[in-house]
PDB file of C-alpha atoms in Angstrom:
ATOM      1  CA  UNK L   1       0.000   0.000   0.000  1.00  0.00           C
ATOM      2  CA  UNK L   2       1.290   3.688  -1.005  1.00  0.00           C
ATOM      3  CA  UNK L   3       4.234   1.534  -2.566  1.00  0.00           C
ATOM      4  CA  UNK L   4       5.348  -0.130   0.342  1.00  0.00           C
ATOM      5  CA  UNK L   5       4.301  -3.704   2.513  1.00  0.00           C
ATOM      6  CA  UNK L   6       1.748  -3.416   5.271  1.00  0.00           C
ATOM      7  CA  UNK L   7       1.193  -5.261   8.226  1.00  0.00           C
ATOM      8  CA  UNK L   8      -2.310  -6.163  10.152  1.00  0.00           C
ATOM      9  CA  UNK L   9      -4.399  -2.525  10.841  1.00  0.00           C
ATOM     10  CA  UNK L  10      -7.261  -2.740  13.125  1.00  0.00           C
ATOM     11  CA  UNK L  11      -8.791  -1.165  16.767  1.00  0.00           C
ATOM     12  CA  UNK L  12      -6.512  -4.159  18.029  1.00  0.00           C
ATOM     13  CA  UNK L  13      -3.258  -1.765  17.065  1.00  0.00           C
ATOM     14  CA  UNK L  14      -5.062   1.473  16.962  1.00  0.00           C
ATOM     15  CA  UNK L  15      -2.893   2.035  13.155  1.00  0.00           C
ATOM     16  CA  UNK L  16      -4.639   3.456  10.115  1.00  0.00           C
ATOM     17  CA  UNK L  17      -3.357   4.140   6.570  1.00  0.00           C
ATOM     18  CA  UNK L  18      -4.418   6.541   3.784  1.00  0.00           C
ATOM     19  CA  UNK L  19      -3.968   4.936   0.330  1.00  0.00           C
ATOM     20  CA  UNK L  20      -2.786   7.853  -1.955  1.00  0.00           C
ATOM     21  CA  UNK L  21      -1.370   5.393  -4.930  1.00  0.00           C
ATOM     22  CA  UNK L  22      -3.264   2.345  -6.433  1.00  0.00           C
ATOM     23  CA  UNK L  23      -3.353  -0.761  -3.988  1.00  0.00           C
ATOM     24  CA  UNK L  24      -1.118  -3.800  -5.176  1.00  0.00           C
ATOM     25  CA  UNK L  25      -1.251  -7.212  -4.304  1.00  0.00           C
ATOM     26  CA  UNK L  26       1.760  -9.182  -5.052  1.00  0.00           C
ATOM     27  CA  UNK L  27       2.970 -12.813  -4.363  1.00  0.00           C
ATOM     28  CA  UNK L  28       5.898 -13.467  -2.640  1.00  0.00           C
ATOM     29  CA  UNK L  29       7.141 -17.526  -1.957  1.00  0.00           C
ATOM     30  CA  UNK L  30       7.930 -18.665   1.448  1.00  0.00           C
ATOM     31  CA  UNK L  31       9.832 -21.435   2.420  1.00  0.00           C
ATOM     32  CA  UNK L  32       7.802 -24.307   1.364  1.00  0.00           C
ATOM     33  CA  UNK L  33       7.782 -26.602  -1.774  1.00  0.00           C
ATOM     34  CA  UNK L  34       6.185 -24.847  -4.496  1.00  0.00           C
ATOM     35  CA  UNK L  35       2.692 -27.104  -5.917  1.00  0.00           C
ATOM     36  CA  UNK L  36       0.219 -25.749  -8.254  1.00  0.00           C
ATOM     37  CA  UNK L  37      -3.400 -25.288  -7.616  1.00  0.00           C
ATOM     38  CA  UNK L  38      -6.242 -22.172  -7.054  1.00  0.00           C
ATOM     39  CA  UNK L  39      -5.583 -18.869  -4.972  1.00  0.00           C
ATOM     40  CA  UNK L  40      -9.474 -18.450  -5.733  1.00  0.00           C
ATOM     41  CA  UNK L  41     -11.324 -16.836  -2.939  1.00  0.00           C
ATOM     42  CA  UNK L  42     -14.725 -15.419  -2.144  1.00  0.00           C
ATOM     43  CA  UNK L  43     -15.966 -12.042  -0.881  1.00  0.00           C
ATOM     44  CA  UNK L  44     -17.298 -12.759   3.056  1.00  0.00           C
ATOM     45  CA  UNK L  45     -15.570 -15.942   2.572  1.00  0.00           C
ATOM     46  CA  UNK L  46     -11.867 -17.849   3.016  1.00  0.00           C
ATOM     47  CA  UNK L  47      -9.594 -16.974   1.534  1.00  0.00           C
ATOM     48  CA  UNK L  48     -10.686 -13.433   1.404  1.00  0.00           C
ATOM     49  CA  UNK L  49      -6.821 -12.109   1.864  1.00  0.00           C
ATOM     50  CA  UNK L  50      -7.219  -8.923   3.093  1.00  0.00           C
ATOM     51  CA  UNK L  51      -9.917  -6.524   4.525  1.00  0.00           C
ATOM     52  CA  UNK L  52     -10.635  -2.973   4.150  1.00  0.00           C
ATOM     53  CA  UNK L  53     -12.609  -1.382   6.598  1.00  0.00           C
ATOM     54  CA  UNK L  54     -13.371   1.861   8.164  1.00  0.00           C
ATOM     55  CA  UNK L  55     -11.159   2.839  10.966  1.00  0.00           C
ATOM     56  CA  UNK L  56     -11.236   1.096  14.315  1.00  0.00           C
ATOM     57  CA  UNK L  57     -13.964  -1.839  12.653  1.00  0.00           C
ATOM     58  CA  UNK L  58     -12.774  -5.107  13.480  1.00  0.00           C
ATOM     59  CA  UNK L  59     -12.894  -7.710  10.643  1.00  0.00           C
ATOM     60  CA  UNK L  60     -12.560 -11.388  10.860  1.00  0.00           C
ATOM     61  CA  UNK L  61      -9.183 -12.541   8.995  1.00  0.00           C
ATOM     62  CA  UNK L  62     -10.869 -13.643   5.467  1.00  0.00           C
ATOM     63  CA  UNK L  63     -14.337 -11.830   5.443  1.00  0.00           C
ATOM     64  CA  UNK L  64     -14.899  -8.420   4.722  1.00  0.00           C
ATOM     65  CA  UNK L  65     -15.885  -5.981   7.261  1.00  0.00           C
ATOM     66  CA  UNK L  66     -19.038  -7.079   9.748  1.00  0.00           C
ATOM     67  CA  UNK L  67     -21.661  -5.263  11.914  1.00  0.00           C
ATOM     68  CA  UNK L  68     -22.857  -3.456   8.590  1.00  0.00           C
ATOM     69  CA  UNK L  69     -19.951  -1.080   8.025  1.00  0.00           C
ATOM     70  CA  UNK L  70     -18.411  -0.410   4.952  1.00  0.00           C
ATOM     71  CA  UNK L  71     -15.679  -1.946   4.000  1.00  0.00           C
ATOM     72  CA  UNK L  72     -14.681  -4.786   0.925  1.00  0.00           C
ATOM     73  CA  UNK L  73     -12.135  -7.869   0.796  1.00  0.00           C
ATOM     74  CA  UNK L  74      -9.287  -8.353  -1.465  1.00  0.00           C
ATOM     75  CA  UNK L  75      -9.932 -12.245  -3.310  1.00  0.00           C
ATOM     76  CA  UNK L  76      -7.734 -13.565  -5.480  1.00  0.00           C
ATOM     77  CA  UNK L  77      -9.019 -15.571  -8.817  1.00  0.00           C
ATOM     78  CA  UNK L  78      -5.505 -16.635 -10.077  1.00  0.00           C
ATOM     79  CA  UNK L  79      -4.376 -19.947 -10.329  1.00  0.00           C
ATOM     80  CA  UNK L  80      -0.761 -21.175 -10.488  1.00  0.00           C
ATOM     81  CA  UNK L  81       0.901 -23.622 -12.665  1.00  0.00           C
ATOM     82  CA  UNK L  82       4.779 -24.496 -12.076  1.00  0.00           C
ATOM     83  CA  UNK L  83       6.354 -24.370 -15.504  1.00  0.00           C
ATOM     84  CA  UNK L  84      10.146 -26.526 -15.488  1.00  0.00           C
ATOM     85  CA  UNK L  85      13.210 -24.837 -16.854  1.00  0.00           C
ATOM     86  CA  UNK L  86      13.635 -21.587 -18.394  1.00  0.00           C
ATOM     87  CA  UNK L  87      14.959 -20.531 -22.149  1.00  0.00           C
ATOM     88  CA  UNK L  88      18.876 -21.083 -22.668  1.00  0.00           C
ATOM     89  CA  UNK L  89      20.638 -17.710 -24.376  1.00  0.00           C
ATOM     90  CA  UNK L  90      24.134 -19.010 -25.288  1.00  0.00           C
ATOM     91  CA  UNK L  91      27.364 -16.848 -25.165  1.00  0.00           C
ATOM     92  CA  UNK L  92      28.540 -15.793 -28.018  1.00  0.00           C
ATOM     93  CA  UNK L  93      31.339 -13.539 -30.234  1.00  0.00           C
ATOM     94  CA  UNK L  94      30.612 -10.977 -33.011  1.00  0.00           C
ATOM     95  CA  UNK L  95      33.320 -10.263 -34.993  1.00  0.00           C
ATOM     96  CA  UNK L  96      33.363  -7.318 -37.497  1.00  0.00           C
ATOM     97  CA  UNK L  97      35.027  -6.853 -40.185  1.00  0.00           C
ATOM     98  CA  UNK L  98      37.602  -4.315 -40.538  1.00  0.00           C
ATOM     99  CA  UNK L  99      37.035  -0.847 -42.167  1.00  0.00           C
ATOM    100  CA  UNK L 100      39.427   2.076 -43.310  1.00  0.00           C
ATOM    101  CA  UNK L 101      38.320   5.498 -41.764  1.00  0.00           C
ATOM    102  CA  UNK L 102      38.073   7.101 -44.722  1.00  0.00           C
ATOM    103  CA  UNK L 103      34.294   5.084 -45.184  1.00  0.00           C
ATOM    104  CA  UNK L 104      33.315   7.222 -41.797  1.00  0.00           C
ATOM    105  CA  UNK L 105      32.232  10.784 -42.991  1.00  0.00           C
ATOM    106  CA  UNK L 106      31.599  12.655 -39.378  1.00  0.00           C
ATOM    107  CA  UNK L 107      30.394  12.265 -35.703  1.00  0.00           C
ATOM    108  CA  UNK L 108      27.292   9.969 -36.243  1.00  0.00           C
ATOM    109  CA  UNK L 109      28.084   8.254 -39.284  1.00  0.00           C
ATOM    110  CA  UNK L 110      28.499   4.361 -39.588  1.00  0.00           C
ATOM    111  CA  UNK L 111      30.104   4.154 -42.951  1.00  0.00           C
ATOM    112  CA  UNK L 112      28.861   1.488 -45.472  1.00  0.00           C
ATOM    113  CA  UNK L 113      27.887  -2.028 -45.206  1.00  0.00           C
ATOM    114  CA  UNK L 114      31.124  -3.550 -45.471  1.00  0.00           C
ATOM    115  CA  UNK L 115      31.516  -2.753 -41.970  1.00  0.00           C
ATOM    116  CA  UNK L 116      28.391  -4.157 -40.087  1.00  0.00           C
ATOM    117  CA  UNK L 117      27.855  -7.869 -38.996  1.00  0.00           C
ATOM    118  CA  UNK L 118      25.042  -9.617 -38.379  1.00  0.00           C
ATOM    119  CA  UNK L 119      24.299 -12.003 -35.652  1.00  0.00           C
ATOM    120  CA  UNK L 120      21.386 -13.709 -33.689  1.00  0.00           C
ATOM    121  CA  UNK L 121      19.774 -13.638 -29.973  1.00  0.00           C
ATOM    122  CA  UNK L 122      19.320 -16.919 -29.667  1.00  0.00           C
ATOM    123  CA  UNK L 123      16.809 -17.832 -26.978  1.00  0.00           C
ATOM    124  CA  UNK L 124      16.799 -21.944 -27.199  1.00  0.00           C
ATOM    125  CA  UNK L 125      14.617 -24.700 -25.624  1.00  0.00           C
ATOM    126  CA  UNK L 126      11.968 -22.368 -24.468  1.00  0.00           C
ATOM    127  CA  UNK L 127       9.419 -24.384 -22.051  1.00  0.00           C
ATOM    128  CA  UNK L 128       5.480 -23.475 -22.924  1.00  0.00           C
ATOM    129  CA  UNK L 129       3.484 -22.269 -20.592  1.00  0.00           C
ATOM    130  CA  UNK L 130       4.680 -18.737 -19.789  1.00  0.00           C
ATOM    131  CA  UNK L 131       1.855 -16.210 -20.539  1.00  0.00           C
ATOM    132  CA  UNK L 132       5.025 -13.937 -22.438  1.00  0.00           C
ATOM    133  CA  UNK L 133       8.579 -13.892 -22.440  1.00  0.00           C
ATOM    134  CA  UNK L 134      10.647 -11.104 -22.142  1.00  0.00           C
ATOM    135  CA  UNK L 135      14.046  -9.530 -23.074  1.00  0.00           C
ATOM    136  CA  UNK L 136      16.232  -6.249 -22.026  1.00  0.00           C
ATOM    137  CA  UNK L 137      19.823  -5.576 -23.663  1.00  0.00           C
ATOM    138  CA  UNK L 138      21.971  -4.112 -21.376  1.00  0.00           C
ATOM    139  CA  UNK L 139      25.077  -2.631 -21.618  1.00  0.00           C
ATOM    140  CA  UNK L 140      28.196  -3.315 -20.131  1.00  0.00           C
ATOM    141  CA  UNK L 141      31.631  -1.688 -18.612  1.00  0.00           C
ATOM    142  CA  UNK L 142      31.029   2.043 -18.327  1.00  0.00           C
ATOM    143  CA  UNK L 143      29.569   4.782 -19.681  1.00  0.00           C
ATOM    144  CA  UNK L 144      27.662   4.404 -23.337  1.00  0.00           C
ATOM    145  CA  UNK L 145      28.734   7.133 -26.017  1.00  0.00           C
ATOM    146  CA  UNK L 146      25.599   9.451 -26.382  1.00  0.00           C
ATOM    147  CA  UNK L 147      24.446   7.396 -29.869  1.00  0.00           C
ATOM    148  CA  UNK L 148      21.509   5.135 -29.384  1.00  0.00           C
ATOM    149  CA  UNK L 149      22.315   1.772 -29.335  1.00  0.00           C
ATOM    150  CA  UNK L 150      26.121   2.328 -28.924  1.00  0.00           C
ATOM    151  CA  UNK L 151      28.132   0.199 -26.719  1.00  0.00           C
ATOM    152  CA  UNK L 152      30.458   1.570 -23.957  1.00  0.00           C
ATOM    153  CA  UNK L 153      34.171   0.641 -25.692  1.00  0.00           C
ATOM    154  CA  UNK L 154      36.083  -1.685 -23.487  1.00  0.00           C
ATOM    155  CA  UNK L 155      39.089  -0.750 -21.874  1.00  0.00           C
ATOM    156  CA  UNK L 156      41.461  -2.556 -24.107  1.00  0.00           C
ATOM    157  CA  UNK L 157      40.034  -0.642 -27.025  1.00  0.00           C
ATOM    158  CA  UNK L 158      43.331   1.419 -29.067  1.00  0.00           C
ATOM    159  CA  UNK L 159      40.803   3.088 -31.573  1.00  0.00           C
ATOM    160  CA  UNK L 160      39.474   6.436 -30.597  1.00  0.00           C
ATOM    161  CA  UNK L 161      36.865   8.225 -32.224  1.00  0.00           C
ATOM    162  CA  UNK L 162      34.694   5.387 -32.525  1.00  0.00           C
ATOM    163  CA  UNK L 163      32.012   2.883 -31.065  1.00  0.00           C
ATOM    164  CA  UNK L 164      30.343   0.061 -32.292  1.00  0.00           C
ATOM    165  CA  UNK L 165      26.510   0.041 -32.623  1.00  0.00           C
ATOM    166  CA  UNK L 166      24.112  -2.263 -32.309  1.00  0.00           C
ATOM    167  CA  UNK L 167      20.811  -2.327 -34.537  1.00  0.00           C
ATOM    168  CA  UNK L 168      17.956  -4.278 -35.044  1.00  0.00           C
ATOM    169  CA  UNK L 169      17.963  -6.250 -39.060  1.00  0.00           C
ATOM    170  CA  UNK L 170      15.993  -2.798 -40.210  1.00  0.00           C
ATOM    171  CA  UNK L 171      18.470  -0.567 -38.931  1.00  0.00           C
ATOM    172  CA  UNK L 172      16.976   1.111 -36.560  1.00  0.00           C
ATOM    173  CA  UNK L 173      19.474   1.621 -33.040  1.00  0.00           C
ATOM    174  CA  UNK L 174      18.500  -0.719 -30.111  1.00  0.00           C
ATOM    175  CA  UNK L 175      16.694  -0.067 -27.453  1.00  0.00           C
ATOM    176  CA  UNK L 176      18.987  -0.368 -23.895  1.00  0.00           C
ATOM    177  CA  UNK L 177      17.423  -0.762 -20.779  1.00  0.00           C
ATOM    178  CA  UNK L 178      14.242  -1.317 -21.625  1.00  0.00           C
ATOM    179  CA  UNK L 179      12.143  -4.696 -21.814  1.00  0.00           C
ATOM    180  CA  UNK L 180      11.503  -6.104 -25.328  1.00  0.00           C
ATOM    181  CA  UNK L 181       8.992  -8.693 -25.728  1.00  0.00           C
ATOM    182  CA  UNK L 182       9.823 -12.202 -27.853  1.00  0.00           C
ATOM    183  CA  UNK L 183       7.184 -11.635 -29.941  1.00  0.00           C
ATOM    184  CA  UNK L 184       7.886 -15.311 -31.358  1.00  0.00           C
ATOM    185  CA  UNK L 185       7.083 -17.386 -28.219  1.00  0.00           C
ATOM    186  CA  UNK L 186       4.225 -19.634 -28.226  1.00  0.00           C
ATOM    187  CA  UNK L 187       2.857 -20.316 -24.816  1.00  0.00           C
ATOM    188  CA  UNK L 188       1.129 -24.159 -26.069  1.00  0.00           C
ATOM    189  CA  UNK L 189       4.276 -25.204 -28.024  1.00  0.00           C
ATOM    190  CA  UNK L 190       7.456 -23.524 -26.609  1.00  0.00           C
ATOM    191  CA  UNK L 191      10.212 -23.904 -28.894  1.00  0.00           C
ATOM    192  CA  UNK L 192      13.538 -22.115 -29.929  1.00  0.00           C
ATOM    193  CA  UNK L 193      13.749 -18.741 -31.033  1.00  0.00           C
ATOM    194  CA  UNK L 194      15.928 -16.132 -32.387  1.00  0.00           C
ATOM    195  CA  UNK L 195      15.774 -12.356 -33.022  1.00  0.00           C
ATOM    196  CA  UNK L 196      18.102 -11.130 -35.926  1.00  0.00           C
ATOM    197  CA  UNK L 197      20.550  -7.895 -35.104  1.00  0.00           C
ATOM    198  CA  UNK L 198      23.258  -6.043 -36.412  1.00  0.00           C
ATOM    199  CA  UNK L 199      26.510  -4.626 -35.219  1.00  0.00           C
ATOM    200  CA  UNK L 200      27.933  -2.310 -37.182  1.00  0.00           C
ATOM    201  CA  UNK L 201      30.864   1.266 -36.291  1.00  0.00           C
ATOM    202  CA  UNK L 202      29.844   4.329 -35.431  1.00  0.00           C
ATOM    203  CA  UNK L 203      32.071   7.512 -35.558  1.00  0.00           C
ATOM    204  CA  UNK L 204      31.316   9.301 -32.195  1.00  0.00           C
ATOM    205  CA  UNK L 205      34.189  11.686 -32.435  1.00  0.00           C
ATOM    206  CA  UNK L 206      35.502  14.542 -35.048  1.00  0.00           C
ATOM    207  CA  UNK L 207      38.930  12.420 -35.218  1.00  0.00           C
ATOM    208  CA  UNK L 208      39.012   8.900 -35.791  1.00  0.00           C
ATOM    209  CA  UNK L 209      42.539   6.862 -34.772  1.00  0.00           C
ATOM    210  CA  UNK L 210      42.675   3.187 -36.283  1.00  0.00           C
ATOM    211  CA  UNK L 211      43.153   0.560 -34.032  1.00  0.00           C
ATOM    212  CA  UNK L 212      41.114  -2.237 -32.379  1.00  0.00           C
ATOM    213  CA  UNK L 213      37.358  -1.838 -30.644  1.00  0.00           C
ATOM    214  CA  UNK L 214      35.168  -4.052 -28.032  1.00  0.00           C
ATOM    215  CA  UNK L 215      31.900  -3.475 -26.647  1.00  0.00           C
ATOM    216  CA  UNK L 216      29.799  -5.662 -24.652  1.00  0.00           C
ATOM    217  CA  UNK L 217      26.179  -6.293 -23.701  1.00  0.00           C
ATOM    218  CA  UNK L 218      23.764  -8.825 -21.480  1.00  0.00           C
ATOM    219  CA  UNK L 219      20.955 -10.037 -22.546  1.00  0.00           C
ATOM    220  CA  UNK L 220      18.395 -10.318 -19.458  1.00  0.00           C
ATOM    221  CA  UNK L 221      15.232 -12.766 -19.938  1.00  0.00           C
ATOM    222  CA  UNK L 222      12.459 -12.367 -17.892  1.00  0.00           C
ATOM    223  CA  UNK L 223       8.977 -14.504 -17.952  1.00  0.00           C
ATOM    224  CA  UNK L 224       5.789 -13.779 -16.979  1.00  0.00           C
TER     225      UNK L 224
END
């Protein structure tokens, strides 16, 4: 409540709240084995969860408020299924090939094609059952040059002048930080799945020295 957990309030502890943000219910595991099965409740009946009453009302633990005053429960309709094993998203290397700096024309450009590599996410053995599957690219080791989709350049990196870039296959920068669904995933069948990217330079300073680049970046899967 208000963003943060709550504990019992009633005339037993003389403690009120005011609930100034949307109320949110979440589940959190305890200690025992996990099993599937119903959290379905019933309003005035068990499990009714919580209570919400006026102040200083006493309500029985699963039934809404008694003795007439207002008040409502919080019941629950979900039901839970235990899904085994996640997707596996293999390691890998992207290796570009090289390019002269004459092919870079100014801060922001990426040259021609002879410079950009394509690769795959790879997201394999994906269980069914999940209602989506998600995905968030993050960067890694430091700060990211102010080009979306750029990489931060690793430290053993001799260039300067330069980043490499990572798009999507239509060219358009990716999107750090920020969760992408697998728009693939089948929730019946499960299967293997792959998204198709680019890397590819980008000249983030007026001067470009030659020399050798490396970026890095995670790729964070979340399900839901």
């Amino acid at each position: 409540m208000n963003g943060r957990p709550v504990s019992r309030f009633d005339y037993k502890t003389g403690a009120t709240v005011i609930a100034n943000s949307p109320l949110e219910v979440q589940l959190v595991r305890d200690g025992r084995p996990l099993s599937p099965g119903s959290l379905a409740g019933q309003q005035n009946g068990n499990p009714g969860y919580f209570g919400l009453c006026l102040p200083y009302v006493w309500a029985n633990p699963g039934q809404a408020c008694l003795f007439g005053h207002p008040g409502f429960a919080i019941v629950l309709k979900a039901t839970i299924r235990l899904i085994n094993g996640t997707c596996s998203t293999p390691d890998q290397s992207v290796t570009l090939p090289p390019m002269v700096v004459h092919k870079l024309k100014g801060v922001g450009s990426t040259g021609d094609m002879s410079g950009t590599k394509g690769f795959e996410l790879r997201f394999n053995n994906c269980p069914p059952g999940f209602a989506r599957i998600g995905y968030v690219l993050s960067p890694t080791a430091g700060t990211a040059p102010a080009f979306a989709g750029a990489l931060p350049v690793d430290g053993g990196t001799t260039a300067k002048g330069v980043a490499i870039q990572i798009t999507g296959k239509d060219g358009a920068p990716a999107t750090f930080n920020q969760r992408l669904p697998l728009a693939a995933y089948s929730s019946s069948t499960g299967g293997s799945y792959s998204v198709p990217m680019n890397a590819r330079y980008i000249q983030t300073e007026a001067t470009v020295t030659p020399g050798t680049i490396s970026g890095m970046m995670s790729v964070l899967v979340d399900y839901q």
